[in-house]
Coordinates of C-alpha atoms and ligand atoms in Angstrom, one line a residue:
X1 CA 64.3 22.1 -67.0
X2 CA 67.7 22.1 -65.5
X3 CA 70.6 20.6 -67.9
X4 CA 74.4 20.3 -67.4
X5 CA 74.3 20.1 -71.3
X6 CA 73.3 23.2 -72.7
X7 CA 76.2 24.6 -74.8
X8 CA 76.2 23.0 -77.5
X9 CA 72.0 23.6 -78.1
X10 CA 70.4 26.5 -79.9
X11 CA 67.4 25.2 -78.8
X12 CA 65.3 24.1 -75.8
X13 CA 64.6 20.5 -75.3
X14 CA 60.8 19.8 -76.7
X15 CA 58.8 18.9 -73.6
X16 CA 57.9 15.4 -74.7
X17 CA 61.3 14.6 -75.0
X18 CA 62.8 16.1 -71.8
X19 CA 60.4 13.6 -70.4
X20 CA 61.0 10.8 -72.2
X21 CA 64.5 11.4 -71.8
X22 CA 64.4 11.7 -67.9
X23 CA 65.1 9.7 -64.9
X24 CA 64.8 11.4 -62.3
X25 CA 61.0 9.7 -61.0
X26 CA 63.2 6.6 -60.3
X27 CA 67.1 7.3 -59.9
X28 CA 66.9 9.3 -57.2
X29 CA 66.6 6.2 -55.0
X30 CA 70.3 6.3 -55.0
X31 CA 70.3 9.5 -53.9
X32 CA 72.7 8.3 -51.5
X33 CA 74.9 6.3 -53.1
X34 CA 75.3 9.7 -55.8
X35 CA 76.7 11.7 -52.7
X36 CA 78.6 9.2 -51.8
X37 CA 80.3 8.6 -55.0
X38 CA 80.8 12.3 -55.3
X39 CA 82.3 12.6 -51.8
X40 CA 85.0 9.6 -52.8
X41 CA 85.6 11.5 -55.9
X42 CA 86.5 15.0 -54.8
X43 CA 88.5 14.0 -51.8
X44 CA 90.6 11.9 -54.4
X45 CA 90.5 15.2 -56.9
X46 CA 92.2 17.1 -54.3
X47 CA 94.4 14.5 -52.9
X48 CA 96.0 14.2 -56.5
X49 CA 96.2 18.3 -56.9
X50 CA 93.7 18.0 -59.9
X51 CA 91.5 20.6 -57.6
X52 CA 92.8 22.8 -54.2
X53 CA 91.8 21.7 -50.4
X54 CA 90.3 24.7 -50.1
X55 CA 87.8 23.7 -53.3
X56 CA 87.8 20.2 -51.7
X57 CA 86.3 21.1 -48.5
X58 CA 83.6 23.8 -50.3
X59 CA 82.3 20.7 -52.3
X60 CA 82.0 18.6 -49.3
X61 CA 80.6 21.1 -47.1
X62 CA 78.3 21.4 -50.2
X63 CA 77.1 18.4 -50.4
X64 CA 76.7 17.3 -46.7
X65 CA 74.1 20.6 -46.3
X66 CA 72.1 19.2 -49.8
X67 CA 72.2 15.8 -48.1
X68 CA 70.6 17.3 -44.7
X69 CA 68.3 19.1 -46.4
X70 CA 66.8 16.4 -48.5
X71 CA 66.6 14.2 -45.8
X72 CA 64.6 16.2 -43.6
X73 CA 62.5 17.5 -46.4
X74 CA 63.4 21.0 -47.1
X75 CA 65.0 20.4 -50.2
X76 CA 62.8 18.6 -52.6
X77 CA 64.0 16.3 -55.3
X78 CA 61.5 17.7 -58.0
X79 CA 61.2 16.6 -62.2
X80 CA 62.9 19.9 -63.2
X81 CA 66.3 18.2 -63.3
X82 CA 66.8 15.5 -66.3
X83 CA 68.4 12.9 -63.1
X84 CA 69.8 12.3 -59.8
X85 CA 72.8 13.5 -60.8
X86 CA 72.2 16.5 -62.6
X87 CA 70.2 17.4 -59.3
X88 CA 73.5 16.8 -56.9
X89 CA 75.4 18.9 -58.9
X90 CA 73.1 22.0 -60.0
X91 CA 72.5 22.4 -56.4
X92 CA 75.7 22.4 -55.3
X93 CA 77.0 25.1 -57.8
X94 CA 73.5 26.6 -56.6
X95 CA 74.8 26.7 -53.1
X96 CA 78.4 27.0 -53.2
X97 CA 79.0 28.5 -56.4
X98 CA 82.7 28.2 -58.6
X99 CA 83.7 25.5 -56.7
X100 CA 80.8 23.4 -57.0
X101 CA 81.5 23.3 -61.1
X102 CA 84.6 21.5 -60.3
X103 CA 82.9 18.3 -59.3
X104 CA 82.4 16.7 -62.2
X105 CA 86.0 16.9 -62.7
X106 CA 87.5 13.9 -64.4
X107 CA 84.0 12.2 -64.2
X108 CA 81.3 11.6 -66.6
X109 CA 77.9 10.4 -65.7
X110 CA 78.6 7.1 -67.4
X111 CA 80.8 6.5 -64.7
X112 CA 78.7 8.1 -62.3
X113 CA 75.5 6.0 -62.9
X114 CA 77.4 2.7 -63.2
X115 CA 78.9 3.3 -59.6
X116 CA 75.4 4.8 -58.5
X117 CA 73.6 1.4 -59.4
X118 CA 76.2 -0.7 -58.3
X119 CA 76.6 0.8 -55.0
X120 CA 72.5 0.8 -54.6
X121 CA 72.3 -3.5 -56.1
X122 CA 75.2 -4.4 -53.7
X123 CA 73.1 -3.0 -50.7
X124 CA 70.2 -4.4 -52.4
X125 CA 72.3 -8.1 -52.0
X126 CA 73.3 -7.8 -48.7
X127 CA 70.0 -7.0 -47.4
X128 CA 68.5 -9.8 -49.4
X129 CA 71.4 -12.2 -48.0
X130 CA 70.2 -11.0 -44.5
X131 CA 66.7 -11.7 -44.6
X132 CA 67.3 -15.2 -46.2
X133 CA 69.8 -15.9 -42.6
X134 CA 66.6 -15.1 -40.6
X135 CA 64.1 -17.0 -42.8
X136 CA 66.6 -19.9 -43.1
X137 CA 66.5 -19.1 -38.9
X138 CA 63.3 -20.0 -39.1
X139 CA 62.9 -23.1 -40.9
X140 CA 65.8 -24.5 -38.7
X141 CA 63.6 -23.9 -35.5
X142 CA 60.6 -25.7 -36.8
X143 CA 63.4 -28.6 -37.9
X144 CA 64.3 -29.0 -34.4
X145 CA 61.2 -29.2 -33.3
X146 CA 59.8 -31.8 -35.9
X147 CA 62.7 -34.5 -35.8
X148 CA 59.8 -36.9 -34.8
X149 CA 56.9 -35.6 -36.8
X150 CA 55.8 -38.0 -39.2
X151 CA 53.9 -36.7 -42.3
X152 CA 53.3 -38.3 -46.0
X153 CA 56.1 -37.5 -48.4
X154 CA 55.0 -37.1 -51.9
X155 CA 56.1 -37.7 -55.5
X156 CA 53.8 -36.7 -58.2
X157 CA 51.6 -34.7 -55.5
X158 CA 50.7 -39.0 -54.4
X159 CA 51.7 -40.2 -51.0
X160 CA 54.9 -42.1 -51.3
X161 CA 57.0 -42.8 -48.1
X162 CA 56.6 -41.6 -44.9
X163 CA 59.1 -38.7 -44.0
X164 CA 59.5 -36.4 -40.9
X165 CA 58.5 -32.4 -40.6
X166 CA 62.1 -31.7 -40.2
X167 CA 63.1 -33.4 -43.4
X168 CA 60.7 -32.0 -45.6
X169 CA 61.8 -28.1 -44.4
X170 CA 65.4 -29.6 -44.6
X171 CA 65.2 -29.5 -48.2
X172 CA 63.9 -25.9 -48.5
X173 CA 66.5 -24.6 -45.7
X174 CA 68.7 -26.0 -48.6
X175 CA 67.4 -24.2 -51.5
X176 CA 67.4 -20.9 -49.4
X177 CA 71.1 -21.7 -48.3
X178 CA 71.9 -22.1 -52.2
X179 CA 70.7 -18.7 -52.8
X180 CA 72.5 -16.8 -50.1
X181 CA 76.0 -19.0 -51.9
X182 CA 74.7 -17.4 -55.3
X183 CA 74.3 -14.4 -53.4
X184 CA 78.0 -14.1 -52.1
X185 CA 79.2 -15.4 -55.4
X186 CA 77.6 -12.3 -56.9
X187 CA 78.9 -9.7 -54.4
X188 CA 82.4 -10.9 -55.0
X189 CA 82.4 -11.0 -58.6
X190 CA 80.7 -7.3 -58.8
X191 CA 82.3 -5.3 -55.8
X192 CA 84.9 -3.5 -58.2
X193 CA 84.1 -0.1 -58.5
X194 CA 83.6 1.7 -62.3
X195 CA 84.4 5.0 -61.1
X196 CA 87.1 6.7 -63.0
X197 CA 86.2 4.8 -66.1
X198 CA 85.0 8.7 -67.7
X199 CA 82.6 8.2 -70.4
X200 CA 84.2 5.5 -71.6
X201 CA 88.2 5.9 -71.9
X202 CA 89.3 7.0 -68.5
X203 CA 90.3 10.5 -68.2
X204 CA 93.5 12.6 -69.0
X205 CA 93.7 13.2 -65.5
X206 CA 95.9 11.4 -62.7
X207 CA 93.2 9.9 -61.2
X208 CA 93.4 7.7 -58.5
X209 CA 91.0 4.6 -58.9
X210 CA 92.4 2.3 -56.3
X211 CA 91.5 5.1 -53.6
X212 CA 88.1 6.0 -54.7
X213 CA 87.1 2.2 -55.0
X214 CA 88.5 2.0 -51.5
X215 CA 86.9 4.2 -49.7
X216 CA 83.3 3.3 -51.3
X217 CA 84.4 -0.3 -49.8
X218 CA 85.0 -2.0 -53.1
X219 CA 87.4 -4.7 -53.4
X220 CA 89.6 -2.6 -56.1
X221 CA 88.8 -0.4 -59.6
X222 CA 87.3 -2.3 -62.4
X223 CA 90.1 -3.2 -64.9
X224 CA 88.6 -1.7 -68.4
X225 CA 87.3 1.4 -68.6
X226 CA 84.7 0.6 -71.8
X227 CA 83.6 -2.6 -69.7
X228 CA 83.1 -0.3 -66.5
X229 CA 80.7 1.9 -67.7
X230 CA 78.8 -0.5 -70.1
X231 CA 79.0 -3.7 -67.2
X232 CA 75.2 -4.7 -66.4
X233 CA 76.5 -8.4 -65.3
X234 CA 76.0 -8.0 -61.9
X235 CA 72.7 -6.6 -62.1
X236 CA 71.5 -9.5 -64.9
X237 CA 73.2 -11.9 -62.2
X238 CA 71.5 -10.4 -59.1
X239 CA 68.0 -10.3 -60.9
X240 CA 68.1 -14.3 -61.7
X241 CA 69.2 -14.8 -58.1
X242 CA 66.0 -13.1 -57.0
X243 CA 64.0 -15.1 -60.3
X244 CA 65.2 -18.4 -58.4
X245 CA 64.6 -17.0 -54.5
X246 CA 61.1 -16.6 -55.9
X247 CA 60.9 -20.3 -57.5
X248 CA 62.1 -21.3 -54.6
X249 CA 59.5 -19.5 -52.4
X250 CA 56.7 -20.1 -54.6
X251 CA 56.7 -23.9 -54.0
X252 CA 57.0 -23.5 -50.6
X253 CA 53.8 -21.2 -50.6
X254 CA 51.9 -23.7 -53.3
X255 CA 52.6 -26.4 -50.5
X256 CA 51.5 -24.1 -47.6
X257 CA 48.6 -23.2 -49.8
X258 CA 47.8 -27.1 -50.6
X259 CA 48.8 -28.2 -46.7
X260 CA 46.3 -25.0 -45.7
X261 CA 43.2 -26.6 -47.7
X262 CA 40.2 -28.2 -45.9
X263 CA 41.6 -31.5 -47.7
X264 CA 45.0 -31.6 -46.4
X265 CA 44.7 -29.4 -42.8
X266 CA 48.0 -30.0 -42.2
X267 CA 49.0 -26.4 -41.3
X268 CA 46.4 -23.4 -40.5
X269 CA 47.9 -20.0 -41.4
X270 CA 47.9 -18.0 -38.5
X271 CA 45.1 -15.4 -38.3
X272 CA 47.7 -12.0 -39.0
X273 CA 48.3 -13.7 -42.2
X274 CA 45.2 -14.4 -43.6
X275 CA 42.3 -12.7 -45.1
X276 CA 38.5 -13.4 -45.7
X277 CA 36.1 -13.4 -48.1
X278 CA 33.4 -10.3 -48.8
X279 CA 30.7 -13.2 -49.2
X280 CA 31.4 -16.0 -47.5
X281 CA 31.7 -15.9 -44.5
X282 CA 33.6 -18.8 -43.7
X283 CA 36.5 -18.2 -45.3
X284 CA 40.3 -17.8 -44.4
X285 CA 42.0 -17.6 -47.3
X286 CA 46.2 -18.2 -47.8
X287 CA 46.7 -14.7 -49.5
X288 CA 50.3 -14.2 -48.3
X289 CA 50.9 -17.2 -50.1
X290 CA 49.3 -17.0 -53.4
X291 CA 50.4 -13.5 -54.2
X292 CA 54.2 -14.8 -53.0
X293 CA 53.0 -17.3 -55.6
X294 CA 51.9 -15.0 -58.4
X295 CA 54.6 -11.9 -57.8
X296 CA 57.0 -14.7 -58.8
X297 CA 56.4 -13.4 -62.4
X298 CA 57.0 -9.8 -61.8
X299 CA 61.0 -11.0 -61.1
X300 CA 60.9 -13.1 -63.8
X301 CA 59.8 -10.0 -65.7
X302 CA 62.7 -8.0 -64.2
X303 CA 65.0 -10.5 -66.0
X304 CA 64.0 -11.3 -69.2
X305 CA 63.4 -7.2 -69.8
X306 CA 66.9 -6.5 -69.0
X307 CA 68.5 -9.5 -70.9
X308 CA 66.2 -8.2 -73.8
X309 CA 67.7 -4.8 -73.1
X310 CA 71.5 -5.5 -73.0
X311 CA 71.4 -7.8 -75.6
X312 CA 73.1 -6.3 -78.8
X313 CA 74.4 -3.4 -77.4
X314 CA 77.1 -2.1 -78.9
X315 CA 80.4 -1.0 -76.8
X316 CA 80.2 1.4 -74.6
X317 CA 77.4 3.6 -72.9
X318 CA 73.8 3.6 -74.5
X319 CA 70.8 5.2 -73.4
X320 CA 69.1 1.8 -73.3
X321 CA 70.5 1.3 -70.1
X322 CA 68.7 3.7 -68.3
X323 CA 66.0 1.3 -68.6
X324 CA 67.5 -1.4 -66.3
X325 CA 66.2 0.6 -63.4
X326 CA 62.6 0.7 -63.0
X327 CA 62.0 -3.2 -63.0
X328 CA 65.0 -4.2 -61.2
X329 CA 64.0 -2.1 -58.3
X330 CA 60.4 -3.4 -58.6
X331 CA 61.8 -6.7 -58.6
X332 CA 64.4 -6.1 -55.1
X333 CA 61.3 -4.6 -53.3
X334 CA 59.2 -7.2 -54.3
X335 CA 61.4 -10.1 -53.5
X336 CA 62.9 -9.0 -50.5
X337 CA 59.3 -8.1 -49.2
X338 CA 58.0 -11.7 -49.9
X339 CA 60.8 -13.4 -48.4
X340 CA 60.1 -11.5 -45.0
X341 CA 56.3 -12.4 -44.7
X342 CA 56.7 -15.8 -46.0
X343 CA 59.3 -15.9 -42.9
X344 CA 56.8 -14.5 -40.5
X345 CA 53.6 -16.6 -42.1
X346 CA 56.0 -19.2 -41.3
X347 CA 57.2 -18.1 -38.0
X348 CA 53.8 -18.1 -36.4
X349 CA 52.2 -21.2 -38.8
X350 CA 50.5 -23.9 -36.9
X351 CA 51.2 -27.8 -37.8
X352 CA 48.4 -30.2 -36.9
X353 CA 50.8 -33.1 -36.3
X354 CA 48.6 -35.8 -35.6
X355 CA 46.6 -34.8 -39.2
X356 CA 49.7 -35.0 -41.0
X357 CA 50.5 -38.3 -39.1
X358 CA 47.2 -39.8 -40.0
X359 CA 47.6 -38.7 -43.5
X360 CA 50.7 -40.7 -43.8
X361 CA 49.4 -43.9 -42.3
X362 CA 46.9 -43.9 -44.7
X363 CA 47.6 -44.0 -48.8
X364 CA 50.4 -47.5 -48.4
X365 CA 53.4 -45.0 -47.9
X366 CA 54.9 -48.4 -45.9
X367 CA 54.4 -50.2 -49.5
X368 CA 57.8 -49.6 -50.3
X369 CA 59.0 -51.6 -46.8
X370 CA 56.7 -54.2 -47.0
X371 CA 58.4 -55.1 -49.8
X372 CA 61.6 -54.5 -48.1
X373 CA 60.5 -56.9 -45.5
X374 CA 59.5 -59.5 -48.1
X375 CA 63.7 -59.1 -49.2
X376 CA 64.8 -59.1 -45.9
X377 CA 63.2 -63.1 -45.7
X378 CA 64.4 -64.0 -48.8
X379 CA 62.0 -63.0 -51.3
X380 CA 63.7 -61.2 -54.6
X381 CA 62.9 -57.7 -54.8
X382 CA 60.8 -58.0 -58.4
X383 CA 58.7 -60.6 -56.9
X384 CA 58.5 -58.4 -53.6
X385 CA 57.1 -55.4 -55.5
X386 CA 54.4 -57.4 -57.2
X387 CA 53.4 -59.4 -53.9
X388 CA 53.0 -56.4 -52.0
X389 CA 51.3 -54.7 -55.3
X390 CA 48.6 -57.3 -55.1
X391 CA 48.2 -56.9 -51.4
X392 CA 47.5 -52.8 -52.1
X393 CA 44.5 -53.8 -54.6
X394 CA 43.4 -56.1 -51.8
X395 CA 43.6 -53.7 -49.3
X396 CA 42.1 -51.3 -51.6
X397 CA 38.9 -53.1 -52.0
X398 CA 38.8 -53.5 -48.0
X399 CA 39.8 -49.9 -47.4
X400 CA 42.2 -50.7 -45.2
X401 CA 45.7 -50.2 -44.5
X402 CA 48.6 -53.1 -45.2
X403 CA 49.0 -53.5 -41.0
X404 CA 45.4 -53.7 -40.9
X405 CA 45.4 -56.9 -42.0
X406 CA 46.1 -60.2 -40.0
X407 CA 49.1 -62.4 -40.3
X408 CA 46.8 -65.3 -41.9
X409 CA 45.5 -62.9 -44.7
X410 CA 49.2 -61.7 -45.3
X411 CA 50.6 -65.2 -45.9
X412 CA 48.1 -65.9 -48.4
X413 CA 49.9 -63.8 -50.3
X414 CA 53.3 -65.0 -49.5
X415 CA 54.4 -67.5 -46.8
X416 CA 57.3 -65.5 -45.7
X417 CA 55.4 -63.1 -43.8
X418 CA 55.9 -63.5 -39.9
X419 CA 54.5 -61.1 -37.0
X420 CA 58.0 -59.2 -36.9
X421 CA 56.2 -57.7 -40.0
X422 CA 53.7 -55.1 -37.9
X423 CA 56.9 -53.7 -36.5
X424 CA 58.5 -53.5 -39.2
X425 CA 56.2 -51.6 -41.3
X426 CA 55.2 -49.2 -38.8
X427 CA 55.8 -45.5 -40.1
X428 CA 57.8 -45.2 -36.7
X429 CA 60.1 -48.0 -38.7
X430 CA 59.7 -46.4 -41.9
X431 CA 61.6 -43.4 -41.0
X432 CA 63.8 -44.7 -38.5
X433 CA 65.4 -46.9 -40.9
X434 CA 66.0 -44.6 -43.0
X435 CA 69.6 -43.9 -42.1
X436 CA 71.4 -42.7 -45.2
X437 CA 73.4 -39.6 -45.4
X438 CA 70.1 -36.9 -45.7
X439 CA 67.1 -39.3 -44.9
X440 CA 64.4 -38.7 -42.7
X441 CA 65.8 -41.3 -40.0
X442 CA 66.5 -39.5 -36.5
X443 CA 70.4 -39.7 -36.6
X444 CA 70.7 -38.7 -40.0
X445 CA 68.5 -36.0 -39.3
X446 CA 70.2 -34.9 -36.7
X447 CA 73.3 -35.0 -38.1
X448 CA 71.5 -32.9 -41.1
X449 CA 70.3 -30.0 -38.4
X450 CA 73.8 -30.0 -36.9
X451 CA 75.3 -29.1 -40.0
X452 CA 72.6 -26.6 -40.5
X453 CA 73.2 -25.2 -37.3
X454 CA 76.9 -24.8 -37.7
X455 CA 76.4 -23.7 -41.5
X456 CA 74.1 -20.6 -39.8
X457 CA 76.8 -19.8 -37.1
X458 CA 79.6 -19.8 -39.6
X459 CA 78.5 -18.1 -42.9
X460 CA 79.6 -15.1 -42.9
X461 CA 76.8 -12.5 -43.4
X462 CA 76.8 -9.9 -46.4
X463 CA 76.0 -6.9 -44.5
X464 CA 78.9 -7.8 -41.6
X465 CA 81.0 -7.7 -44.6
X466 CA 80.1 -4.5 -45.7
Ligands
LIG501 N1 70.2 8.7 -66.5 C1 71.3 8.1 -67.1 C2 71.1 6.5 -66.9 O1 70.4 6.2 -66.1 C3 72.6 8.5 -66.6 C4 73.7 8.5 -67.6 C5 73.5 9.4 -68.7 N2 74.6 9.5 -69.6 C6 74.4 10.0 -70.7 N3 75.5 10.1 -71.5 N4 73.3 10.4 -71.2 O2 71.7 5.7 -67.5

């Protein structure tokens, strides 16, 4: 057991507690970012004369031979030190001796763990924000390629209205394009760095926070020293990004799941992305896409635990707040791992066009401009609804479709039907008329795909801003 605390004890920590009390099993994924932080630190200790050059260049020297070393395995990060940072540290006084007890200079491990996390969520964002610009990539490409591909669109799971391939994955590209907004909203509002806040007032010493919080690439220092080191915003904020990235991809997969079905077969999941069954062997089930489906809850999870745990916290640091480790990192891995095989179950999916065509010629979804035909000669749109309502319960009992039926049995229903009326109730028609700003109709699709095209060229990625 290897404490920077000792001093004031008489006696050694009981067992149970040491381990209840540790984090080391999970904070030394920012490893890194803990050298890191520590390299900003000391430079800017010696560049204000709080410790020599000569100390200065021991510490660094220090720390890039602990860094080597753990990275290509000969120093172990082991459960004998309480946390990450308690392991930087004894191992630098272990290998450079005096000057290695002069790190933690001006510095507490309040500060220390609010930079650590920060520095490890905003590289957590950016990478998030990077797979979404591929997967959004992605959907584009099967946009372009599915301007013309009619398909049933749906409300209440019902065929309602023809739409296109491209416009349904248009309004997913604009979820996904939401997220990577909520994303940038949330690396501008967090990237102030903590460091320097001390354990909860600052420090007596002439430290300078506007050069640490430089060179770790923040935008400046965080402005109160009790908020720095108590500040789990970001982390709440990031975490219900991820919840909604995960909403967001779980409809998608309940509709890739529901299109994959031997009721729909409008898609077949590509082989690499599907799994059997032990019994029957006929089986190719949409795996990828349930668990996306059911690991929505673990981020959920992620959220409400650390809401729970910051609520009612008093000012400043509490031990509670070790806990918002664990399941946020469970949640990051998890939901930047879904997004990129839902992008490649995507990538390498196969649409059966003319099934999703057939689908949509059948189940009326031309109701709705049958009785916008009806309007068109005259007929008032109440009455046009009901006309065309009694032709569907006609059509019903004949199981056929509205343009199955000829001109003779249409005007029995109403005289102002004409033979213009096949044309015009053609899902080719359907769509194409549909010309308002972000309808299925080919120029307004097109223009829709133009502006996602230039939105992709444009936005500016996270990790180029790094
Ligand atoms: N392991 C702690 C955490 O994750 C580091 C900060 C400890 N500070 C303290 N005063 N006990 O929050």
């Amino acid at each position: 057991m290897a404490q920077l605390w000792g001093g004031r004890f008489t006696k050694d920590t009981d067992k149970l507690v040491y381990a209840f009390n540790a984090s080391i099993g999970f904070d030394q994924r920012f490893f890194h970012e803990d050298v890191a932080g520590s390299r900003a630190h000391v430079k800017m200790l010696a560049k204000q004369g709080i410790i020599s050059q000569e100390d200065r260049d021991t510490i660094l020297g220090g720390l890039d031979s602990i860094e080597a070393d753990v990275d290509n395995g000969r120093l172990e990060i082991t459960d004998e030190y309480e946390d990450i940072h308690s392991f930087v540290e004894a191992n630098l006084i272990n290998r450079v001796g005096e000057a290695g007890k002069k790190l933690h200079t001006g510095r507490s491990r309040n500060d220390q763990v609010a930079l650590d996390m920060r520095l490890y969520t905003r590289k957590q964002v950016r990478e998030t924000d990077d797979l979404l610009k591929h997967f959004l990539g992605t959907i584009l490409s099967i946009m372009q390629k599915n301007v013309d591909t009619i398909m049933p669109g749906f409300t209440h799971l019902q065929k309602a209205q023809p739409v296109t391939l491209a416009h349904h994955l248009g309004a997913y590209f604009e979820m996904f394009r939401r997220d990577r907004e909520r994303l940038a909203d949330i690396y501008d509002r967090m990237n102030y760095c903590p460091l320097g806040s001390g354990a909860l007032a600052g420090t007596t010493y002439p430290l300078d926070r506007d050069m640490t919080a430089q060179a770790l690439g923040f935008y400046g220092p965080t402005i109160n020293s009790m908020d720095g080191v108590s500040d789990r915003d970001y982390l709440i904020e990031f975490l219900s990004a991820l919840s909604m990235i995960m909403m967001h991809l779980s409809r998608f997969s309940e509709e890739m799941i529901i299109w994959n079905s031997n009721e729909y077969r409008f898609v077949e999941i590509d082989d690499g992305f599907s799994t059997g069954s032990s019994i029957m062997p006929q089986k190719k089930n949409p795996d990828i896409a349930e668990l996306v489906r059911g690991k929505t809850g673990r981020v959920y999870g992620a959220l409400v635990q650390l809401l729970t745990t910051m609520k009612g916290l008093p000012l400043a640091y509490n031990k509670d707040m070790q806990e918002d480790k664990e399941f946020s990192f469970d949640a990051m891995d998890t939901a930047k791992g879904c997004i990129h095989l839902f992008d490649g179950m995507l990538e390498t999916l196969k649409f059966n066009k003319d099934i999703m065509e057939k689908s949509a010629r059948h189940g009326f979804t031309n109701a709705t401009d049958a009785a916008d035909y009806l309007v068109g000669k005259g007929v008032a749109f109440r009455d046009a609804h009901s006309i065309v309502g009694k032709i569907v319960l006609y059509c019903i009992d004949k199981k056929c479709g509205i343009d199955d039926l000829s001109l003779d049995e249409l005007k029995q229903f109403s005289p102002s039907f004409d033979e213009d009326v096949y044309d015009a109730i053609s899902l080719k028609t359907c769509v194409d008329k549909r010309l308002t700003t972000g309808a299925p109709g080919k120029p307004a699709m097109e223009n829709e795909i133009a502006s996602c095209i230039e939105y992709l060229k444009n936005s500016d990625s996270l990790i180029e801003r790094a």
